[in-house]
Tab-separated table of C-alpha atoms in Angstrom:
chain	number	residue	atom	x	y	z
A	82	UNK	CA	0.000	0.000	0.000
A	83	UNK	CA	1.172	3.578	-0.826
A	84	UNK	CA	1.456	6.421	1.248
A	85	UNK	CA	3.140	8.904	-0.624
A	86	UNK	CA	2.996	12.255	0.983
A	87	UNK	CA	1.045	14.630	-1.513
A	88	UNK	CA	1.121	18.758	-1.809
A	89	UNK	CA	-1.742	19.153	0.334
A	90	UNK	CA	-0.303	17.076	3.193
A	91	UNK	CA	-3.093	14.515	2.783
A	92	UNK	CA	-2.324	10.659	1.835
A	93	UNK	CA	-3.826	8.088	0.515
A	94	UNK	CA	-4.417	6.812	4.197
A	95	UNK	CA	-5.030	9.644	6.051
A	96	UNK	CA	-2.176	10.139	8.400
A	97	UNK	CA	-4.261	10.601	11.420
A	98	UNK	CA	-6.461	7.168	10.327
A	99	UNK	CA	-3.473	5.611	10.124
A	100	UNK	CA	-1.096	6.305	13.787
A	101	UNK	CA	-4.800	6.127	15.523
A	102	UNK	CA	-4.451	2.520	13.917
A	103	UNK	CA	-1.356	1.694	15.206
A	104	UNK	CA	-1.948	3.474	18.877
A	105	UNK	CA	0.503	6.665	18.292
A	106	UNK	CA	-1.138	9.715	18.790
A	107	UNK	CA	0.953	12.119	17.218
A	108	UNK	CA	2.943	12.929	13.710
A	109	UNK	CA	6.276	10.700	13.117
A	110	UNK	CA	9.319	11.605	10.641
A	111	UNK	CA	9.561	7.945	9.890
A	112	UNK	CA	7.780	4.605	9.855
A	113	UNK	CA	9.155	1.662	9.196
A	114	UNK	CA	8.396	-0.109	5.901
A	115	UNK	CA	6.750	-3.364	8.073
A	116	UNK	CA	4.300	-0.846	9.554
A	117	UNK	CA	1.980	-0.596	6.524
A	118	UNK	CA	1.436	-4.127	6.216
A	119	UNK	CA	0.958	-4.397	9.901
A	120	UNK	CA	-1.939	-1.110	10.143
A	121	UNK	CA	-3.922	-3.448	7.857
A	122	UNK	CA	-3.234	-6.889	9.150
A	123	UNK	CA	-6.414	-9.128	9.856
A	124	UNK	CA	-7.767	-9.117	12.851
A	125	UNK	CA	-6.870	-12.490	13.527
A	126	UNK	CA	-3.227	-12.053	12.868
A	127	UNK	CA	-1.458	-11.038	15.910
A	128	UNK	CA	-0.987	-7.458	16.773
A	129	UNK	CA	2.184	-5.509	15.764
A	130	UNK	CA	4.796	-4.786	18.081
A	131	UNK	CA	5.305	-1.243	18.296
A	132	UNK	CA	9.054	0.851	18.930
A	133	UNK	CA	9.458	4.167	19.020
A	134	UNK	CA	12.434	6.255	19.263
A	135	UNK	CA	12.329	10.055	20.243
A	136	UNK	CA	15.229	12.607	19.531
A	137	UNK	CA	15.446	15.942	21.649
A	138	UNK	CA	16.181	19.131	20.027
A	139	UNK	CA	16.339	17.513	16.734
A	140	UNK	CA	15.745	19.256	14.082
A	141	UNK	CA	14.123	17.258	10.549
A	142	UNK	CA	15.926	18.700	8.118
A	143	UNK	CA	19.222	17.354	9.960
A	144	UNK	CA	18.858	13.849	8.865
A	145	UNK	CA	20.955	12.058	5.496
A	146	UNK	CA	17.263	11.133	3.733
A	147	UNK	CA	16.523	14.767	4.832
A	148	UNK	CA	19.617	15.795	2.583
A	149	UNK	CA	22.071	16.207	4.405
A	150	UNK	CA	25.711	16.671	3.141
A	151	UNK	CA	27.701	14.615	5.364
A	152	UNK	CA	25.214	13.749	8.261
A	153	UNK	CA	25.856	10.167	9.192
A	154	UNK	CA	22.218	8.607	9.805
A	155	UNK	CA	22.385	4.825	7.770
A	156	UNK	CA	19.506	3.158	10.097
A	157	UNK	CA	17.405	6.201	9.961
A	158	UNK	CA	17.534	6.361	6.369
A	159	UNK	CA	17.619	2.555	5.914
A	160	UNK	CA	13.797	3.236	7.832
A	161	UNK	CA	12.922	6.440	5.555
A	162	UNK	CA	13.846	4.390	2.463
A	163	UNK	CA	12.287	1.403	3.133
A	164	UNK	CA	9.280	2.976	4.658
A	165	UNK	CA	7.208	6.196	4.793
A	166	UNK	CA	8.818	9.145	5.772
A	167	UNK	CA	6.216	12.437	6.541
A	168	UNK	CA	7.917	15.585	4.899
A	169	UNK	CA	5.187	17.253	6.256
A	170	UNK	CA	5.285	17.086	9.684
A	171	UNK	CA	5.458	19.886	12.772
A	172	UNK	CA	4.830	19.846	16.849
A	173	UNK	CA	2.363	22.074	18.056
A	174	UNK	CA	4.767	23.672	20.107
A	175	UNK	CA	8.480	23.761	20.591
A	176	UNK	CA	9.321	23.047	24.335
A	177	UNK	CA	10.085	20.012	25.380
A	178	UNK	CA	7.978	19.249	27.766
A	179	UNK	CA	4.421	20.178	26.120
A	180	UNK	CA	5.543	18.847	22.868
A	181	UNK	CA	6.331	14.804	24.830
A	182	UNK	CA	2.813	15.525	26.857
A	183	UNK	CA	1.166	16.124	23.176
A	184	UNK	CA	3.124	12.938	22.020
A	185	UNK	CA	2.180	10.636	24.360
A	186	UNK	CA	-1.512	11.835	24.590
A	187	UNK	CA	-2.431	13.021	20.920
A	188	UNK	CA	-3.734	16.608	22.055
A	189	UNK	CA	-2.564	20.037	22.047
A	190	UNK	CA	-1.534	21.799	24.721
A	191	UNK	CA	-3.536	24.198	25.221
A	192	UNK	CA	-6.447	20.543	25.691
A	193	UNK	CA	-3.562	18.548	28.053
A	194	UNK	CA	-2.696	21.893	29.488
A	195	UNK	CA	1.179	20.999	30.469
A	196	UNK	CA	4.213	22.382	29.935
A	197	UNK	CA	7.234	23.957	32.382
A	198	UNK	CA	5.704	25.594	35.008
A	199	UNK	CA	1.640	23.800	35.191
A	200	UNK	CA	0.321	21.380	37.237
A	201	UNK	CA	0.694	17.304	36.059
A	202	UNK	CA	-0.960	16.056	32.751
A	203	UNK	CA	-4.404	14.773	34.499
A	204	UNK	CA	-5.657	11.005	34.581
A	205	UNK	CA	-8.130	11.767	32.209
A	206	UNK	CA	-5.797	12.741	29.806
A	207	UNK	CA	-3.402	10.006	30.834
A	208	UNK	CA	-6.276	6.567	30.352
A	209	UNK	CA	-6.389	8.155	26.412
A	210	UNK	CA	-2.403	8.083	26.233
A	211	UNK	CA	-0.945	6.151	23.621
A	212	UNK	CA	0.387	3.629	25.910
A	213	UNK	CA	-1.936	3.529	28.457
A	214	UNK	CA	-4.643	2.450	26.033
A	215	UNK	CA	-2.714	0.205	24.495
A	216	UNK	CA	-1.496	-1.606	28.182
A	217	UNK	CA	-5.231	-1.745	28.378
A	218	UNK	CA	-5.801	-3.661	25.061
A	219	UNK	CA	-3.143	-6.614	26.122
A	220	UNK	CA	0.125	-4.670	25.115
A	221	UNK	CA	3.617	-4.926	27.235
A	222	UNK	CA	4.168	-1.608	27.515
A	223	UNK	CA	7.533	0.242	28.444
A	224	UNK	CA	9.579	3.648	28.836
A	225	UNK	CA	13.191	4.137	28.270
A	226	UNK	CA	15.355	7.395	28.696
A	227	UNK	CA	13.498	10.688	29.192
A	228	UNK	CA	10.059	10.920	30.124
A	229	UNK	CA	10.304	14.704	30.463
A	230	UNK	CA	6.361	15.191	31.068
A	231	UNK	CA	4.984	15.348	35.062
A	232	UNK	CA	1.600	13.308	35.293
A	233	UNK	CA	-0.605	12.038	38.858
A	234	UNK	CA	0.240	10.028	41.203
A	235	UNK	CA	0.491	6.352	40.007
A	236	UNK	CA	-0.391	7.064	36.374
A	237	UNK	CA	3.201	5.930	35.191
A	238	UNK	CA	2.479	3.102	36.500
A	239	UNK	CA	-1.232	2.648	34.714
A	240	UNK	CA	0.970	3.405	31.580
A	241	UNK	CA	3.888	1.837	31.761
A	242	UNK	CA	4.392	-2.352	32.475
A	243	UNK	CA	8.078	-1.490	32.746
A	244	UNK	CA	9.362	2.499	33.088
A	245	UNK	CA	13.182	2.888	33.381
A	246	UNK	CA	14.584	6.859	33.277
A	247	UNK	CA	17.867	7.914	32.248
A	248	UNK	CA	18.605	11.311	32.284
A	249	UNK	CA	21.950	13.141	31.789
A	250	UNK	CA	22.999	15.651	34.220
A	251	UNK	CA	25.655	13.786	33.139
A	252	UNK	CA	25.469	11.931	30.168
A	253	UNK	CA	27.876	9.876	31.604
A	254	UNK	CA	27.188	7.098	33.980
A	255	UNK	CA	29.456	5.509	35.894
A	256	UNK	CA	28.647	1.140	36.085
A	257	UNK	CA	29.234	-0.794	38.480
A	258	UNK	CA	32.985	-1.864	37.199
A	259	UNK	CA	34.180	1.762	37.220
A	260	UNK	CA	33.542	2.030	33.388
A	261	UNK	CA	31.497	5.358	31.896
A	262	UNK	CA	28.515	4.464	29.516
A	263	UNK	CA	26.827	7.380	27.589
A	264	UNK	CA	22.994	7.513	27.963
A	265	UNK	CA	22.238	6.970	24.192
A	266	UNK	CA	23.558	3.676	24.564
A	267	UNK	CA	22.320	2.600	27.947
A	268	UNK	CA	18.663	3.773	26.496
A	269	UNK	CA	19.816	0.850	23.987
A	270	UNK	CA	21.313	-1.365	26.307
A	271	UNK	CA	17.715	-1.299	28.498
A	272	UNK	CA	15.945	-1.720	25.196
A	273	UNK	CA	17.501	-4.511	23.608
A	274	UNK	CA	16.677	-6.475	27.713
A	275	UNK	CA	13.249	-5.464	27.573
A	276	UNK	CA	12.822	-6.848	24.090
A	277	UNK	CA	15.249	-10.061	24.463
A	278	UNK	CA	12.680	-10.562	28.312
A	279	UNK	CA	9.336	-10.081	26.046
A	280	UNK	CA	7.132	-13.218	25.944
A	281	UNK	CA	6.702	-13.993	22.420
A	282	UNK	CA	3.080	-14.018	22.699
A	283	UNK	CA	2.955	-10.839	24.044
A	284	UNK	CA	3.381	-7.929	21.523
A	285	UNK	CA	4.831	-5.030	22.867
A	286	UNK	CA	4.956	-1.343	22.681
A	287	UNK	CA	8.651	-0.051	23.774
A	288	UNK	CA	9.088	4.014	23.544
A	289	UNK	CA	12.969	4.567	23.769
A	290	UNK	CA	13.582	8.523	24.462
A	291	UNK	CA	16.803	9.790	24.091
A	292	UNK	CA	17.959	12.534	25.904
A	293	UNK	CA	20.422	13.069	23.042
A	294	UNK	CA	21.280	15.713	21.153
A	295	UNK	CA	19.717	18.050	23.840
A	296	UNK	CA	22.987	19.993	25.085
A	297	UNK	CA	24.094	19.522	28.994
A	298	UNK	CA	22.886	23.172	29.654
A	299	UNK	CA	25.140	23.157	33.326
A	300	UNK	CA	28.353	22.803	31.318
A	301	UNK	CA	29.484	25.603	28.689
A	302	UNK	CA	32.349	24.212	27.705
A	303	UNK	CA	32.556	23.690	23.972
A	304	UNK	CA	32.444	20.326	22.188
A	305	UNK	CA	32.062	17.487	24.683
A	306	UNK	CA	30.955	19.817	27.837
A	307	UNK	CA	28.159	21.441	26.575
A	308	UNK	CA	27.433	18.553	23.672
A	309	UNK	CA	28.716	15.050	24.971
A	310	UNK	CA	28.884	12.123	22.456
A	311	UNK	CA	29.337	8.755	22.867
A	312	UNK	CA	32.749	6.892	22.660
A	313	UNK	CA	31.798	4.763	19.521
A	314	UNK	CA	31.397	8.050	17.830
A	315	UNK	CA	35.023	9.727	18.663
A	316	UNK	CA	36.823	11.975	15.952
A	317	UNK	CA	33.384	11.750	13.327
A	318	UNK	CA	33.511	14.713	11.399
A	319	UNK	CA	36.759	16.525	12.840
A	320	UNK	CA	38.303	16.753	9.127
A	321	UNK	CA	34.964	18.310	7.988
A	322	UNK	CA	34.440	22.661	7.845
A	323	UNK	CA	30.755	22.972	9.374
A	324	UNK	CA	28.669	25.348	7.125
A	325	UNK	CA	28.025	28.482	8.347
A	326	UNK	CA	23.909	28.554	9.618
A	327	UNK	CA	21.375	29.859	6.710
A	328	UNK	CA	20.106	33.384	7.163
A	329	UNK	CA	23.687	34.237	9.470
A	330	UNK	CA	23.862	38.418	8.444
A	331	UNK	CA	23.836	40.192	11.627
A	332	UNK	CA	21.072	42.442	9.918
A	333	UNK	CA	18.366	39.969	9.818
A	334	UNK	CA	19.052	39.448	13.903
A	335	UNK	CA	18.580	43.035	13.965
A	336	UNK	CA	15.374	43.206	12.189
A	337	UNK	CA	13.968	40.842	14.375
A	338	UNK	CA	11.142	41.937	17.654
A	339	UNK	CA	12.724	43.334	20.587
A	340	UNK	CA	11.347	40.937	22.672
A	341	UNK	CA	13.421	37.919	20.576
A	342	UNK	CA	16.477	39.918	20.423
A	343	UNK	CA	16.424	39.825	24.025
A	344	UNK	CA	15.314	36.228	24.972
A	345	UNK	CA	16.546	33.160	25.827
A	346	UNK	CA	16.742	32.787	22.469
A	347	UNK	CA	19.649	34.950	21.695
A	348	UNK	CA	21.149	34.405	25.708
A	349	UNK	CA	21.898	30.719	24.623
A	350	UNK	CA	23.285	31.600	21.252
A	351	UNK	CA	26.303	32.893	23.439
A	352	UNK	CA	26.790	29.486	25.239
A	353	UNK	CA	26.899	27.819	21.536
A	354	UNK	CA	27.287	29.904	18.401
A	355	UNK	CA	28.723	32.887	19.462
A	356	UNK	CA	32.130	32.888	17.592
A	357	UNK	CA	33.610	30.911	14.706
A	358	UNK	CA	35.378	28.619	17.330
A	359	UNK	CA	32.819	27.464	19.151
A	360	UNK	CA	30.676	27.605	16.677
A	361	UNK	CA	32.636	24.641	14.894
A	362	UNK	CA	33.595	22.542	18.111
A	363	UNK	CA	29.973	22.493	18.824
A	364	UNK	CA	28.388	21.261	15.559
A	365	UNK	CA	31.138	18.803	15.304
A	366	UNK	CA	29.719	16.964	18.819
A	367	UNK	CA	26.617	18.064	17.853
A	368	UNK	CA	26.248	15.861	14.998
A	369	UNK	CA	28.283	13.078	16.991
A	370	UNK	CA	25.424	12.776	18.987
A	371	UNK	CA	23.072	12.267	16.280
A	372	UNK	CA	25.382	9.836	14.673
A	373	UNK	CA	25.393	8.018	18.390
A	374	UNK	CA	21.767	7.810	18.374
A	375	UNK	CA	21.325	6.366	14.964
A	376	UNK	CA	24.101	3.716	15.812
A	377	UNK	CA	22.387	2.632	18.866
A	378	UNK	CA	19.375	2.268	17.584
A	379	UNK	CA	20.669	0.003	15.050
A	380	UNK	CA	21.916	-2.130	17.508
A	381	UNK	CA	18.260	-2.245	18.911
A	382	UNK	CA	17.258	-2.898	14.796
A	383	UNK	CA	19.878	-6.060	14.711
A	384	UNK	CA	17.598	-7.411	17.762
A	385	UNK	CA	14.549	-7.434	16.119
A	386	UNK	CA	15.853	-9.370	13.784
A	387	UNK	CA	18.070	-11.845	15.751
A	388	UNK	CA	14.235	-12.590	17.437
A	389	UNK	CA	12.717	-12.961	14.186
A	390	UNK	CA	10.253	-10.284	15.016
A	391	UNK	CA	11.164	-7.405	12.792
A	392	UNK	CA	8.618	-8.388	10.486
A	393	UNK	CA	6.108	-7.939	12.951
A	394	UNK	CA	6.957	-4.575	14.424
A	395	UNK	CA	6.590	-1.063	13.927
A	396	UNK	CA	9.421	1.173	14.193
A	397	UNK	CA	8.512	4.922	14.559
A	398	UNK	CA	11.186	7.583	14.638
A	399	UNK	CA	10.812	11.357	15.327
A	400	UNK	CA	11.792	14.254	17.524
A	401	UNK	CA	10.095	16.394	20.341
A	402	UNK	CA	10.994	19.756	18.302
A	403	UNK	CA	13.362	21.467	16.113
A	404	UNK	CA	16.411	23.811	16.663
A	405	UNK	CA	18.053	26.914	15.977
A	406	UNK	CA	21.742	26.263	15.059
A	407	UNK	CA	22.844	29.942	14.949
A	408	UNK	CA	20.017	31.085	12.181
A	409	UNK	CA	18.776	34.261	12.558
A	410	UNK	CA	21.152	35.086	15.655
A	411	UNK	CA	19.419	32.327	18.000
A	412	UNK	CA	19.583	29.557	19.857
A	413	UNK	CA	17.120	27.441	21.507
A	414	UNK	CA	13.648	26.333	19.819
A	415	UNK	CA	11.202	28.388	22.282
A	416	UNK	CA	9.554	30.839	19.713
């Protein structure tokens, strides 16, 4: 079945019809080319597994199927190629926190009513979350990495069979031999258990949230303070001159609102962007990080396939919200 993306944003199943099918609420970059057959399976066939991977701070058009020059993203665009990827796609908005609360419950925020700052998404809002309906309908459910969304008391728990965070604050964490493991990979390392412990007649829904390539805001010091990548990513791109940001004159920062010229916006473009030095140290770990995640995951990928299930599963990639990377003067992805 097709599901080319047309000019009006519409497909031939609609978008909406289809992830309500499949229990995700919310837009996705990329779906994986066994989750067509699987939206349309018989009824008597068993139910998909279900995997989803979230980015933070990732913007969509830094991706290789996005175009990228030099971006290293093979599993990602092994999953765009051989699947559907939606050019079309946007959060309703770009904060963290209200954009995951929209993801895991399908609604806007201004309906869920969360982001920094308000009180916890509400149990009504949590029994129609994507996981919490499907726990209900005989699905393993589980959460890796960064929740990033407050909810009541016990409603993880009505979610989630198995809900494991891993935060940075540091990226690194120190294991029990002594040894430093980055979160990216032990989001992978937690996911590959919880599939590898799944009873096979169980299907599963697994949401693995990265943390990564959100910078370590408590640390300003270029490269691998304020952007820390994984080890299996060391040296990527350090023979490669980053292109300077779209839309970089210093006039079009000037023409912009007073109110942006002044906000957070343009206070974090001086922890990252602010001169041609830093600028290039922290693209470089930048894009290590994105590299990281896509290597990870296909560890997760090799998995599914060592457990003969990757016909049988969905695999839905996307991020929480995009990211200035010096354009217009700014930093951040609040406005």
């Amino acid at each position: 079945m097709s599901h080319e993306t047309s000019t009006n944003g519409t497909t031939a199943m609609r978008r909406r019809d289809f992830l309500k099918s499949i229990g995700i609420g919310s837009a996705a970059l990329v779906l994986s080319h066994a989750a067509s057959r699987s939206a349309v399976a018989a009824a008597s066939e068993k139910p998909p597994n279900i995997l989803f991977f979230l980015s933070d701070d990732h913007r969509d058009d830094i991706l290789g199927c996005a175009g990228h020059p030099f971006l290293q993203t093979p599993t990602i665009d092994k999953l765009a190629a051989e699947g559907v990827r939606f050019k079309n796609t946007f959060v309703t908005t770009s904060i963290c926190a209200a954009s995951r609360a929209s993801i895991l419950t399908g609604l806007h925020e201004r309906t869920h009513g969360y982001t920094f700052g308000t009180p916890p998404v509400s149990q009504a809002h949590t029994e129609i979350s994507y996981p919490a309906m499907l726990r209900d309908n005989g699905y393993r459910t589980g959460m890796i990495g960064k929740l990033g969304v407050n909810f009541v008391e016990n409603a993880v728990n009505h979610m989630f069979d198995v809900y494991m965070p891993v935060d940075r604050n540091p990226y690194f964490h120190e294991m029990p031999d002594g040894s430093l493991r980055h979160e990216t990979d032990l989001c992978c390392d937690h996911a590959i258990d919880f599939i590898r412990n799944n009873d096979a007649d169980q299907p599963f829904c697994l949401s693995v949230s990265f943390n990564a390539p959100h910078a370590e805001d408590a640390d300003r010091r270029p490269g691998e303070g304020h952007f820390p990548w994984p080890q299996s990513v060391d040296g990527l791109y350090e023979d490669i001159e980053m292109p300077l940001p779209r839309l970089n004159d210093p006039d079009i920062f000037e023409s912009q609102p007073k109110f942006l010229r002044e906000s957070l916006n343009r206070v974090r473009y001086y922890w990252r962007w602010d001169t041609p030095e830093k600028y290039q140290t922290n693209m470089r770990a930048y894009f290590r990080m994105l590299t990281g995640i896509d290597k990870a995951m296909g560890r997760v990928l090799a998995v599914l396939e060592e457990q003969g299930i990757d016909d049988n599963t969905i695999i839905v990639f996307t991020g929480d919200n995009g990211f200035y990377l010096g354009e217009r003067g700014f930093a951040g992805k609040w406005s």
